Amino acid sequence: MTSDSVNSPAKVRFTTRQWLIITLLCGAQFMLALDFSILSVALPVLGEDLGFALSDLQWVVTAFALPSGGLLLLFGRAADLYGRRNWFVAGMVLFAVASLVGGLAPTPGVLLGARAAQGVAAAMLTPAAMSLLTTNFAEGPQRARALGINGALLSLGFLSGVVMGGVITDLTSWRVTLFISVPVGIAAAIAAPILIKESRNEETPKLDVLGAVTVTGGLLSVIYGITSAERNGWSSGMTLGALAAGAVLLVAFFAVESRVAAPLVDLGVLRRRTVSWGNATGLVTFAMMTGMVFLLTLYMQQVRGMTPLDAGFAFAALGVAAVLGGAFAARIIGKIGVHRALVYGLLLQAASTAALFFLDTDGGMLLLLVATATGGFGHLLAVVGYMITATSGLPDHEQGLATGLAYTGQQLGVTVGTPVLATVAASGIASSGGSGPAAVLNGVQGGLLTAATALLVAGLAAIAFLRPGRSAAAATASGAGEPVAADAR
């Protein structure tokens, strides 16, 4: 019998206080994921109400995505240095205020400013909440179960946002989708000081300003280039210029970090296989999941003629399976270990995505429901596996950095998935010589095969580079200790 089975995360008991902490921190992650996607279905109504040009509607999502992804590393380190709980409370207050302003916005400029402020708050909240979660729950079965719950709520928030946005907009107003975060944010800001002790590094070195500027600028440029590609094309000067500037700034960042005494990011952490390859697999699973949701939305509305609301409800199977994946991930990890859970999750998501290739113009809804449910379960298994992998074996004072890296990869994945697969789909549609249902289906199938291939490659990379023995040897060589406790035999 392995230590995994003896110390199964499913058998771990939480105290009442720990359950309240999970509710607070994981609920915050749910709210952020919900707000990222909840306006997607409401964009046409929102645009007509405020007078947005059709081509500018994408900025409602991009204004949130840019700071929420670009500032994660900086704010993750800031939370380590200046107090994770204080940083969490400040981010929650900012998010509540920004949501209120956005809900009251009279013009497009005010709404975009509020969405950008929400993105800044999300970049403050995400690494602070996750580092508080990892420092309040012991590494191993207890933390694995907490991360499983968090992963389930994270995916549920993103997926339910698509459904709730349509329902709330139809029944009330798009403004209500922003207002619902206000009381949640206020309650969380009040509860955090009561439930959670402050957590920060005992020694606070000077913040690496040059490193912060280069990495933040680099990430913002890359994310802007990726998001603008869907509108301007991958070969446009704006897209290529932003990507090139981002690449230059990120190269400069690594050069700076190798020379400063107190770097923003310890390059030794990045050289750990569990951190680098774990986050790479996380980026792929999120990118291909969000891209698949886009492709299937395209399929249901333009091939099958479904309404946006009906299409949103068709994703219910995916959402339910994702929740079940998060709920059972801890038990599965307890039986087979973190590494196998990550690999099996990626391969299951790859197989289910490939199965969707067989959708057609007349039938296939049963296939869609079964395949998306299977893929959702595999996705959550992979998410929990990669989060445990990418944050294990590191001391508490590095947890803000580790979770910032993990969520930077996640945010890049959420950002890059749709424009990349949209480009593949557009190419397939163009090659079919039309824009009818058959041509759209051809483009969707090409995108799905691309997603399945990327997931398969990620699964094979996890097999090759994240084997427990190999990872442990690499960690020992760097003096970091055991990387994934749940895989220790």
PDB file of N, CA, C and O in Angstrom, residues 98-147:
ATOM      1  N   ALA A  98     -15.026  48.768  -8.160  1.00  0.00           N
ATOM      2  CA  ALA A  98     -14.987  48.753  -9.621  1.00  0.00           C
ATOM      3  C   ALA A  98     -16.258  48.124 -10.201  1.00  0.00           C
ATOM      4  O   ALA A  98     -16.780  48.586 -11.228  1.00  0.00           O
ATOM      5  N   SER A  99     -16.769  47.080  -9.553  1.00  0.00           N
ATOM      6  CA  SER A  99     -18.001  46.439 -10.023  1.00  0.00           C
ATOM      7  C   SER A  99     -19.185  47.403  -9.909  1.00  0.00           C
ATOM      8  O   SER A  99     -20.037  47.457 -10.808  1.00  0.00           O
ATOM      9  N   LEU A 100     -19.241  48.162  -8.810  1.00  0.00           N
ATOM     10  CA  LEU A 100     -20.317  49.143  -8.632  1.00  0.00           C
ATOM     11  C   LEU A 100     -20.246  50.228  -9.703  1.00  0.00           C
ATOM     12  O   LEU A 100     -21.257  50.581 -10.328  1.00  0.00           O
ATOM     13  N   VAL A 101     -19.027  50.746  -9.948  1.00  0.00           N
ATOM     14  CA  VAL A 101     -18.860  51.784 -10.971  1.00  0.00           C
ATOM     15  C   VAL A 101     -19.223  51.233 -12.353  1.00  0.00           C
ATOM     16  O   VAL A 101     -19.900  51.904 -13.152  1.00  0.00           O
ATOM     17  N   GLY A 102     -18.795  50.003 -12.643  1.00  0.00           N
ATOM     18  CA  GLY A 102     -19.123  49.408 -13.932  1.00  0.00           C
ATOM     19  C   GLY A 102     -20.619  49.221 -14.118  1.00  0.00           C
ATOM     20  O   GLY A 102     -21.152  49.464 -15.209  1.00  0.00           O
ATOM     21  N   GLY A 103     -21.302  48.801 -13.064  1.00  0.00           N
ATOM     22  CA  GLY A 103     -22.746  48.621 -13.167  1.00  0.00           C
ATOM     23  C   GLY A 103     -23.492  49.921 -13.378  1.00  0.00           C
ATOM     24  O   GLY A 103     -24.570  49.934 -13.982  1.00  0.00           O
ATOM     25  N   LEU A 104     -22.924  51.034 -12.901  1.00  0.00           N
ATOM     26  CA  LEU A 104     -23.555  52.351 -13.050  1.00  0.00           C
ATOM     27  C   LEU A 104     -23.042  53.112 -14.268  1.00  0.00           C
ATOM     28  O   LEU A 104     -23.488  54.235 -14.525  1.00  0.00           O
ATOM     29  N   ALA A 105     -22.114  52.529 -15.023  1.00  0.00           N
ATOM     30  CA  ALA A 105     -21.412  53.243 -16.098  1.00  0.00           C
ATOM     31  C   ALA A 105     -22.382  53.857 -17.104  1.00  0.00           C
ATOM     32  O   ALA A 105     -23.219  53.150 -17.681  1.00  0.00           O
ATOM     33  N   PRO A 106     -22.243  55.169 -17.365  1.00  0.00           N
ATOM     34  CA  PRO A 106     -23.116  55.814 -18.360  1.00  0.00           C
ATOM     35  C   PRO A 106     -22.521  55.829 -19.767  1.00  0.00           C
ATOM     36  O   PRO A 106     -23.234  56.089 -20.735  1.00  0.00           O
ATOM     37  N   THR A 107     -21.206  55.576 -19.869  1.00  0.00           N
ATOM     38  CA  THR A 107     -20.525  55.659 -21.169  1.00  0.00           C
ATOM     39  C   THR A 107     -19.573  54.475 -21.336  1.00  0.00           C
ATOM     40  O   THR A 107     -19.174  53.840 -20.345  1.00  0.00           O
ATOM     41  N   PRO A 108     -19.172  54.179 -22.581  1.00  0.00           N
ATOM     42  CA  PRO A 108     -18.197  53.095 -22.807  1.00  0.00           C
ATOM     43  C   PRO A 108     -16.890  53.322 -22.063  1.00  0.00           C
ATOM     44  O   PRO A 108     -16.309  52.381 -21.513  1.00  0.00           O
ATOM     45  N   GLY A 109     -16.400  54.568 -21.998  1.00  0.00           N
ATOM     46  CA  GLY A 109     -15.128  54.841 -21.332  1.00  0.00           C
ATOM     47  C   GLY A 109     -15.158  54.498 -19.856  1.00  0.00           C
ATOM     48  O   GLY A 109     -14.200  53.926 -19.320  1.00  0.00           O
ATOM     49  N   VAL A 110     -16.251  54.833 -19.191  1.00  0.00           N
ATOM     50  CA  VAL A 110     -16.367  54.530 -17.758  1.00  0.00           C
ATOM     51  C   VAL A 110     -16.410  53.020 -17.538  1.00  0.00           C
ATOM     52  O   VAL A 110     -15.769  52.501 -16.617  1.00  0.00           O
ATOM     53  N   LEU A 111     -17.152  52.312 -18.380  1.00  0.00           N
ATOM     54  CA  LEU A 111     -17.232  50.855 -18.242  1.00  0.00           C
ATOM     55  C   LEU A 111     -15.867  50.209 -18.455  1.00  0.00           C
ATOM     56  O   LEU A 111     -15.461  49.321 -17.685  1.00  0.00           O
ATOM     57  N   LEU A 112     -15.141  50.650 -19.477  1.00  0.00           N
ATOM     58  CA  LEU A 112     -13.819  50.065 -19.743  1.00  0.00           C
ATOM     59  C   LEU A 112     -12.857  50.375 -18.601  1.00  0.00           C
ATOM     60  O   LEU A 112     -12.038  49.522 -18.222  1.00  0.00           O
ATOM     61  N   GLY A 113     -12.934  51.571 -18.041  1.00  0.00           N
ATOM     62  CA  GLY A 113     -12.099  51.890 -16.889  1.00  0.00           C
ATOM     63  C   GLY A 113     -12.424  51.013 -15.691  1.00  0.00           C
ATOM     64  O   GLY A 113     -11.525  50.552 -14.976  1.00  0.00           O
ATOM     65  N   ALA A 114     -13.720  50.766 -15.475  1.00  0.00           N
ATOM     66  CA  ALA A 114     -14.129  49.900 -14.371  1.00  0.00           C
ATOM     67  C   ALA A 114     -13.670  48.467 -14.592  1.00  0.00           C
ATOM     68  O   ALA A 114     -13.231  47.786 -13.656  1.00  0.00           O
ATOM     69  N   ARG A 115     -13.759  48.004 -15.831  1.00  0.00           N
ATOM     70  CA  ARG A 115     -13.307  46.639 -16.130  1.00  0.00           C
ATOM     71  C   ARG A 115     -11.793  46.518 -15.940  1.00  0.00           C
ATOM     72  O   ARG A 115     -11.298  45.496 -15.450  1.00  0.00           O
ATOM     73  N   ALA A 116     -11.047  47.550 -16.314  1.00  0.00           N
ATOM     74  CA  ALA A 116      -9.595  47.534 -16.085  1.00  0.00           C
ATOM     75  C   ALA A 116      -9.290  47.507 -14.588  1.00  0.00           C
ATOM     76  O   ALA A 116      -8.389  46.781 -14.139  1.00  0.00           O
ATOM     77  N   ALA A 117     -10.055  48.269 -13.799  1.00  0.00           N
ATOM     78  CA  ALA A 117      -9.858  48.256 -12.351  1.00  0.00           C
ATOM     79  C   ALA A 117     -10.201  46.882 -11.773  1.00  0.00           C
ATOM     80  O   ALA A 117      -9.537  46.399 -10.845  1.00  0.00           O
ATOM     81  N   GLN A 118     -11.238  46.234 -12.320  1.00  0.00           N
ATOM     82  CA  GLN A 118     -11.544  44.858 -11.909  1.00  0.00           C
ATOM     83  C   GLN A 118     -10.368  43.938 -12.204  1.00  0.00           C
ATOM     84  O   GLN A 118     -10.041  43.059 -11.399  1.00  0.00           O
ATOM     85  N   GLY A 119      -9.735  44.125 -13.359  1.00  0.00           N
ATOM     86  CA  GLY A 119      -8.587  43.306 -13.717  1.00  0.00           C
ATOM     87  C   GLY A 119      -7.411  43.519 -12.775  1.00  0.00           C
ATOM     88  O   GLY A 119      -6.736  42.561 -12.385  1.00  0.00           O
ATOM     89  N   VAL A 120      -7.163  44.778 -12.389  1.00  0.00           N
ATOM     90  CA  VAL A 120      -6.108  45.062 -11.413  1.00  0.00           C
ATOM     91  C   VAL A 120      -6.424  44.379 -10.086  1.00  0.00           C
ATOM     92  O   VAL A 120      -5.554  43.757  -9.455  1.00  0.00           O
ATOM     93  N   ALA A 121      -7.677  44.486  -9.653  1.00  0.00           N
ATOM     94  CA  ALA A 121      -8.084  43.845  -8.402  1.00  0.00           C
ATOM     95  C   ALA A 121      -7.935  42.330  -8.487  1.00  0.00           C
ATOM     96  O   ALA A 121      -7.509  41.684  -7.522  1.00  0.00           O
ATOM     97  N   ALA A 122      -8.283  41.760  -9.643  1.00  0.00           N
ATOM     98  CA  ALA A 122      -8.138  40.313  -9.818  1.00  0.00           C
ATOM     99  C   ALA A 122      -6.681  39.890  -9.719  1.00  0.00           C
ATOM    100  O   ALA A 122      -6.354  38.848  -9.137  1.00  0.00           O
ATOM    101  N   ALA A 123      -5.772  40.720 -10.263  1.00  0.00           N
ATOM    102  CA  ALA A 123      -4.343  40.412 -10.170  1.00  0.00           C
ATOM    103  C   ALA A 123      -3.846  40.514  -8.734  1.00  0.00           C
ATOM    104  O   ALA A 123      -2.891  39.827  -8.356  1.00  0.00           O
ATOM    105  N   MET A 124      -4.473  41.343  -7.913  1.00  0.00           N
ATOM    106  CA  MET A 124      -4.129  41.424  -6.497  1.00  0.00           C
ATOM    107  C   MET A 124      -4.692  40.224  -5.735  1.00  0.00           C
ATOM    108  O   MET A 124      -4.031  39.618  -4.894  1.00  0.00           O
ATOM    109  N   LEU A 125      -5.938  39.875  -6.046  1.00  0.00           N
ATOM    110  CA  LEU A 125      -6.645  38.847  -5.288  1.00  0.00           C
ATOM    111  C   LEU A 125      -6.139  37.439  -5.555  1.00  0.00           C
ATOM    112  O   LEU A 125      -5.999  36.629  -4.631  1.00  0.00           O
ATOM    113  N   THR A 126      -5.870  37.128  -6.816  1.00  0.00           N
ATOM    114  CA  THR A 126      -5.594  35.739  -7.185  1.00  0.00           C
ATOM    115  C   THR A 126      -4.369  35.166  -6.478  1.00  0.00           C
ATOM    116  O   THR A 126      -4.475  34.143  -5.792  1.00  0.00           O
ATOM    117  N   PRO A 127      -3.180  35.776  -6.598  1.00  0.00           N
ATOM    118  CA  PRO A 127      -2.029  35.183  -5.893  1.00  0.00           C
ATOM    119  C   PRO A 127      -2.149  35.286  -4.384  1.00  0.00           C
ATOM    120  O   PRO A 127      -1.679  34.391  -3.661  1.00  0.00           O
ATOM    121  N   ALA A 128      -2.786  36.359  -3.880  1.00  0.00           N
ATOM    122  CA  ALA A 128      -2.950  36.481  -2.433  1.00  0.00           C
ATOM    123  C   ALA A 128      -3.856  35.378  -1.898  1.00  0.00           C
ATOM    124  O   ALA A 128      -3.549  34.728  -0.890  1.00  0.00           O
ATOM    125  N   ALA A 129      -4.990  35.148  -2.577  1.00  0.00           N
ATOM    126  CA  ALA A 129      -5.928  34.111  -2.131  1.00  0.00           C
ATOM    127  C   ALA A 129      -5.299  32.728  -2.204  1.00  0.00           C
ATOM    128  O   ALA A 129      -5.446  31.915  -1.282  1.00  0.00           O
ATOM    129  N   MET A 130      -4.578  32.455  -3.294  1.00  0.00           N
ATOM    130  CA  MET A 130      -4.006  31.120  -3.451  1.00  0.00           C
ATOM    131  C   MET A 130      -2.844  30.891  -2.485  1.00  0.00           C
ATOM    132  O   MET A 130      -2.678  29.786  -1.963  1.00  0.00           O
ATOM    133  N   SER A 131      -2.034  31.912  -2.228  1.00  0.00           N
ATOM    134  CA  SER A 131      -0.944  31.721  -1.276  1.00  0.00           C
ATOM    135  C   SER A 131      -1.480  31.591   0.139  1.00  0.00           C
ATOM    136  O   SER A 131      -0.939  30.838   0.953  1.00  0.00           O
ATOM    137  N   LEU A 132      -2.577  32.281   0.468  1.00  0.00           N
ATOM    138  CA  LEU A 132      -3.225  32.093   1.764  1.00  0.00           C
ATOM    139  C   LEU A 132      -3.797  30.679   1.878  1.00  0.00           C
ATOM    140  O   LEU A 132      -3.762  30.060   2.942  1.00  0.00           O
ATOM    141  N   LEU A 133      -4.309  30.167   0.771  1.00  0.00           N
ATOM    142  CA  LEU A 133      -4.852  28.803   0.782  1.00  0.00           C
ATOM    143  C   LEU A 133      -3.735  27.786   1.011  1.00  0.00           C
ATOM    144  O   LEU A 133      -3.860  26.877   1.837  1.00  0.00           O
ATOM    145  N   THR A 134      -2.620  27.949   0.303  1.00  0.00           N
ATOM    146  CA  THR A 134      -1.539  26.971   0.437  1.00  0.00           C
ATOM    147  C   THR A 134      -0.811  27.088   1.775  1.00  0.00           C
ATOM    148  O   THR A 134      -0.275  26.099   2.276  1.00  0.00           O
ATOM    149  N   THR A 135      -0.783  28.293   2.362  1.00  0.00           N
ATOM    150  CA  THR A 135      -0.104  28.429   3.647  1.00  0.00           C
ATOM    151  C   THR A 135      -1.006  28.074   4.827  1.00  0.00           C
ATOM    152  O   THR A 135      -0.516  27.868   5.934  1.00  0.00           O
ATOM    153  N   ASN A 136      -2.315  28.011   4.614  1.00  0.00           N
ATOM    154  CA  ASN A 136      -3.235  27.630   5.690  1.00  0.00           C
ATOM    155  C   ASN A 136      -3.561  26.139   5.696  1.00  0.00           C
ATOM    156  O   ASN A 136      -4.219  25.664   6.623  1.00  0.00           O
ATOM    157  N   PHE A 137      -3.117  25.406   4.657  1.00  0.00           N
ATOM    158  CA  PHE A 137      -3.376  23.973   4.587  1.00  0.00           C
ATOM    159  C   PHE A 137      -2.059  23.258   4.316  1.00  0.00           C
ATOM    160  O   PHE A 137      -1.323  23.615   3.387  1.00  0.00           O
ATOM    161  N   ALA A 138      -1.779  22.239   5.122  1.00  0.00           N
ATOM    162  CA  ALA A 138      -0.498  21.541   5.043  1.00  0.00           C
ATOM    163  C   ALA A 138      -0.318  20.879   3.694  1.00  0.00           C
ATOM    164  O   ALA A 138      -1.269  20.320   3.121  1.00  0.00           O
ATOM    165  N   GLU A 139       0.913  20.926   3.180  1.00  0.00           N
ATOM    166  CA  GLU A 139       1.214  20.273   1.901  1.00  0.00           C
ATOM    167  C   GLU A 139       0.945  18.781   2.010  1.00  0.00           C
ATOM    168  O   GLU A 139       1.269  18.141   3.003  1.00  0.00           O
ATOM    169  N   GLY A 140       0.328  18.222   0.984  1.00  0.00           N
ATOM    170  CA  GLY A 140      -0.043  16.814   0.992  1.00  0.00           C
ATOM    171  C   GLY A 140      -1.544  16.666   0.856  1.00  0.00           C
ATOM    172  O   GLY A 140      -2.197  17.462   0.166  1.00  0.00           O
ATOM    173  N   PRO A 141      -2.142  15.667   1.494  1.00  0.00           N
ATOM    174  CA  PRO A 141      -3.572  15.385   1.315  1.00  0.00           C
ATOM    175  C   PRO A 141      -4.481  16.560   1.654  1.00  0.00           C
ATOM    176  O   PRO A 141      -5.458  16.807   0.953  1.00  0.00           O
ATOM    177  N   GLN A 142      -4.177  17.287   2.731  1.00  0.00           N
ATOM    178  CA  GLN A 142      -5.040  18.392   3.136  1.00  0.00           C
ATOM    179  C   GLN A 142      -5.061  19.493   2.071  1.00  0.00           C
ATOM    180  O   GLN A 142      -6.129  19.978   1.675  1.00  0.00           O
ATOM    181  N   ARG A 143      -3.878  19.874   1.602  1.00  0.00           N
ATOM    182  CA  ARG A 143      -3.812  20.912   0.573  1.00  0.00           C
ATOM    183  C   ARG A 143      -4.410  20.415  -0.737  1.00  0.00           C
ATOM    184  O   ARG A 143      -5.060  21.176  -1.460  1.00  0.00           O
ATOM    185  N   ALA A 144      -4.209  19.143  -1.060  1.00  0.00           N
ATOM    186  CA  ALA A 144      -4.750  18.588  -2.298  1.00  0.00           C
ATOM    187  C   ALA A 144      -6.272  18.699  -2.316  1.00  0.00           C
ATOM    188  O   ALA A 144      -6.877  19.036  -3.334  1.00  0.00           O
ATOM    189  N   ARG A 145      -6.906  18.406  -1.182  1.00  0.00           N
ATOM    190  CA  ARG A 145      -8.362  18.494  -1.139  1.00  0.00           C
ATOM    191  C   ARG A 145      -8.821  19.939  -1.271  1.00  0.00           C
ATOM    192  O   ARG A 145      -9.797  20.237  -1.977  1.00  0.00           O
ATOM    193  N   ALA A 146      -8.130  20.858  -0.591  1.00  0.00           N
ATOM    194  CA  ALA A 146      -8.489  22.278  -0.677  1.00  0.00           C
ATOM    195  C   ALA A 146      -8.341  22.782  -2.114  1.00  0.00           C
ATOM    196  O   ALA A 146      -9.199  23.518  -2.625  1.00  0.00           O
ATOM    197  N   LEU A 147      -7.263  22.376  -2.789  1.00  0.00           N
ATOM    198  CA  LEU A 147      -7.055  22.792  -4.178  1.00  0.00           C
ATOM    199  C   LEU A 147      -8.088  22.162  -5.105  1.00  0.00           C
ATOM    200  O   LEU A 147      -8.470  22.749  -6.121  1.00  0.00           O
TER     201      LEU A 147
END
